[in-house]
Every structure is written in C-alpha cells, then in structure tokens.
Amino acid sequence: MGSKRTDRRGFLKGGAALAGGLTLGAIEPASGQTPAHEHTFIKGSKELIAYGERSRFVTSVRIAHPVGGRPSPDAFGLVFHVASPLQDSVGVITPSSLHFVGTTRGSFVPEIDPREHRLLIHGMVDRPLTFTMEDLKRLPSVTRLHFMECAGNRHNGRQKTVQETHGMTSCAEWTGVLLSTLLKECGVKAGASWFVAEGSEEVKGASSMPIAKAMDDCLVAYGMNGEALRPQNGFPLRLMAPGFEGIFHTKYLRRIKLVDRYYLNYNDFGHLDSDPKVAALDYQIGPKSVITFPSGEQRLPGRGFYEISGLAWSGGGAIRTVEVSTDGGR
C-alpha cells in the first residue's frame, strides 16, 4: 500500500469531475423542452405489417467475404461466404437476416419442403429411425444461445473494417432437439465412437465428430431467433455443434450415421488433418475478441467520452474477463 491513499470523499469528487466531463464533452445540455421536428408518417403496408421491415434509416447489410468475394455461379455472387456487420451490432444477438453465411456446398441453396424433409439416424444403432419435422417438434425442445464462427474468420492484411476482419462470426438463439435425445431413441451400440452428419446440399457436405460431442451439447435445430431457420442458415434443419468450427454445423441436415472410426469426408478434406488425434484438436474455436466500437473506418463525431464496446467468444469455457489496452498492449 502506498502513502497516497485515496479516501471515499476523494474518489467521489473525482467521479463527479468525470461525470461533469461526460456531460460537457459528449452530450448537449438540455433546454427544458423537447425540440420540435417535422416528421413524415408511414402508412401501414403489407411489407411493413405482414413481416415487419426495419426503418429505412437502418442500413446495415452483409457483404462478400473475403474482400472481393469468391468465384460463385449465382448472380448475386455472395452464396459462398457472407460477412455479418459486427460494427453495427447491438448486444450479442445477431439478427437472422444479418447472421453470417458460411460455405454452401455447390453454391446453390436447396429449396426444401419441410413436410417432405426427413432425418435418418442409422449405422451403429439398435433401431435405425427416420424423423419427420413434426416428429422432431413433438419431442422435448431446448432453446440456447450459441455463437458460430467460420475457420476463415481472420485478418489477411487487406481488410479494414470489423465486418471484413471478423464478420464470419455471429451469435443467435437456437431452438431444437438435443442430438443426445434422438440417439437415446435409437440406442447407441457399444463401439460407436464417431458420427457423420450429412446435409442436403448439391454437393453432399459431411463432417465427422466424436460421439462424446453428440451426447454432450449438439443440437438439431429448427428454430433461430424465435422463428424458423432462414434458408441460407439451413432451413428446415441444421446441426449445431457448440464451440466447434462453423463447417461442422451441418446445414439442411438429412442424415446422421454412427460409426466406429474417424472418416475423412468432403468437409474435412483439406480442412482437417487425417490423423484423428490432430483433427480432434482442430475442431474447437479458441478464445477471441474484437472491438466493434470504435473500430476500423469509423469516425468519432467529436471530443468527449465514448464507451468502448466489443465481443468476446470461446469454444471451450466461459469468457470471464476482457482486458482492453489503449497503447497496443504495452
């Protein structure tokens, strides 16, 4: 303890000075009356009422990732990777319409009638079962917050904004059935140590994961942020593998096969090591963080106090503290 000990009165005095600086430096003094403004009024329309539109003054949109995009056969050119505007995020939930989109194998988004969609679970199980969407919705459901991040979510030197550097991560509220619930219905045979999840894309994407992950927290999701999954995010069904790289969150989920070994599939090839022990270490997202305000390309309107805001995430364990440096870590 040093000799200069700050007492409570001194602390409060300093706090008052800080509060005064905040008022004078960043906020206009109140005049006692709300200033009058002439507003235009919006007449209710089908677009505004049937499925609510956002204000025309809110213009955040997703962009191609990385800068310049990737070759894509679709006219829009953005199906492969689409980055979320994190610099405009409010809180931790990413709206479904702004959630990042990772690789869609074959580029084209499948149009699936949920009444016709089926999920097959087979392989090393006692009772191979096929579930309809109605079957799944009749089972006990859970709703959980989970972030997702693409392995390509990194700075390569050309990006300038947070959306360009970190826009391939998002967080949403997901609703569905625990995969462990479905596997218990089927009965897992002794010796089953891995499972393969396959989607309904043009090129059948598939990933191998340990059965321990399936029994821990994997979620077969049909809901996102209080509504059905969006088509680009896997409608009508996707696998959520919390904390694992985004490529394992299989979209348009149609088949899960339990096996006794690691299989190197389309999604895994060139992405993971063929050695299953090494591959197991590549699954989980490590702790990361990013400052969203103030961040790249943003300009502060004037002198004064500003709150630094950002996001932090980790594939294993909870984020307990975040340290911010204003001098490059020195």
Coordinates of N, CA, C and O in Angstrom, one line a residue, residues 324-330:
V324 N -8.8 -4.5 -22.1 CA -8.6 -3.6 -23.2 C -7.4 -2.7 -23.0 O -7.2 -2.1 -21.9
S325 N -6.6 -2.6 -24.0 CA -5.4 -1.8 -24.0 C -5.5 -0.6 -25.0 O -6.0 -0.8 -26.1
T326 N -5.1 0.6 -24.6 CA -5.1 1.7 -25.5 C -3.7 2.1 -26.0 O -3.6 3.1 -26.7
D327 N -2.7 1.2 -25.7 CA -1.4 1.5 -26.1 C -0.7 0.3 -26.8 O 0.5 0.1 -26.7
G328 N -1.6 -0.5 -27.4 CA -1.0 -1.7 -28.2 C -0.5 -2.8 -27.2 O 0.3 -3.6 -27.7
G329 N -1.0 -2.8 -26.0 CA -0.6 -3.9 -25.1 C 0.6 -3.6 -24.2 O 1.0 -4.4 -23.4
R330 N 1.2 -2.4 -24.4 CA 2.4 -2.0 -23.7 C 2.1 -1.8 -22.2 O 3.0 -2.0 -21.4

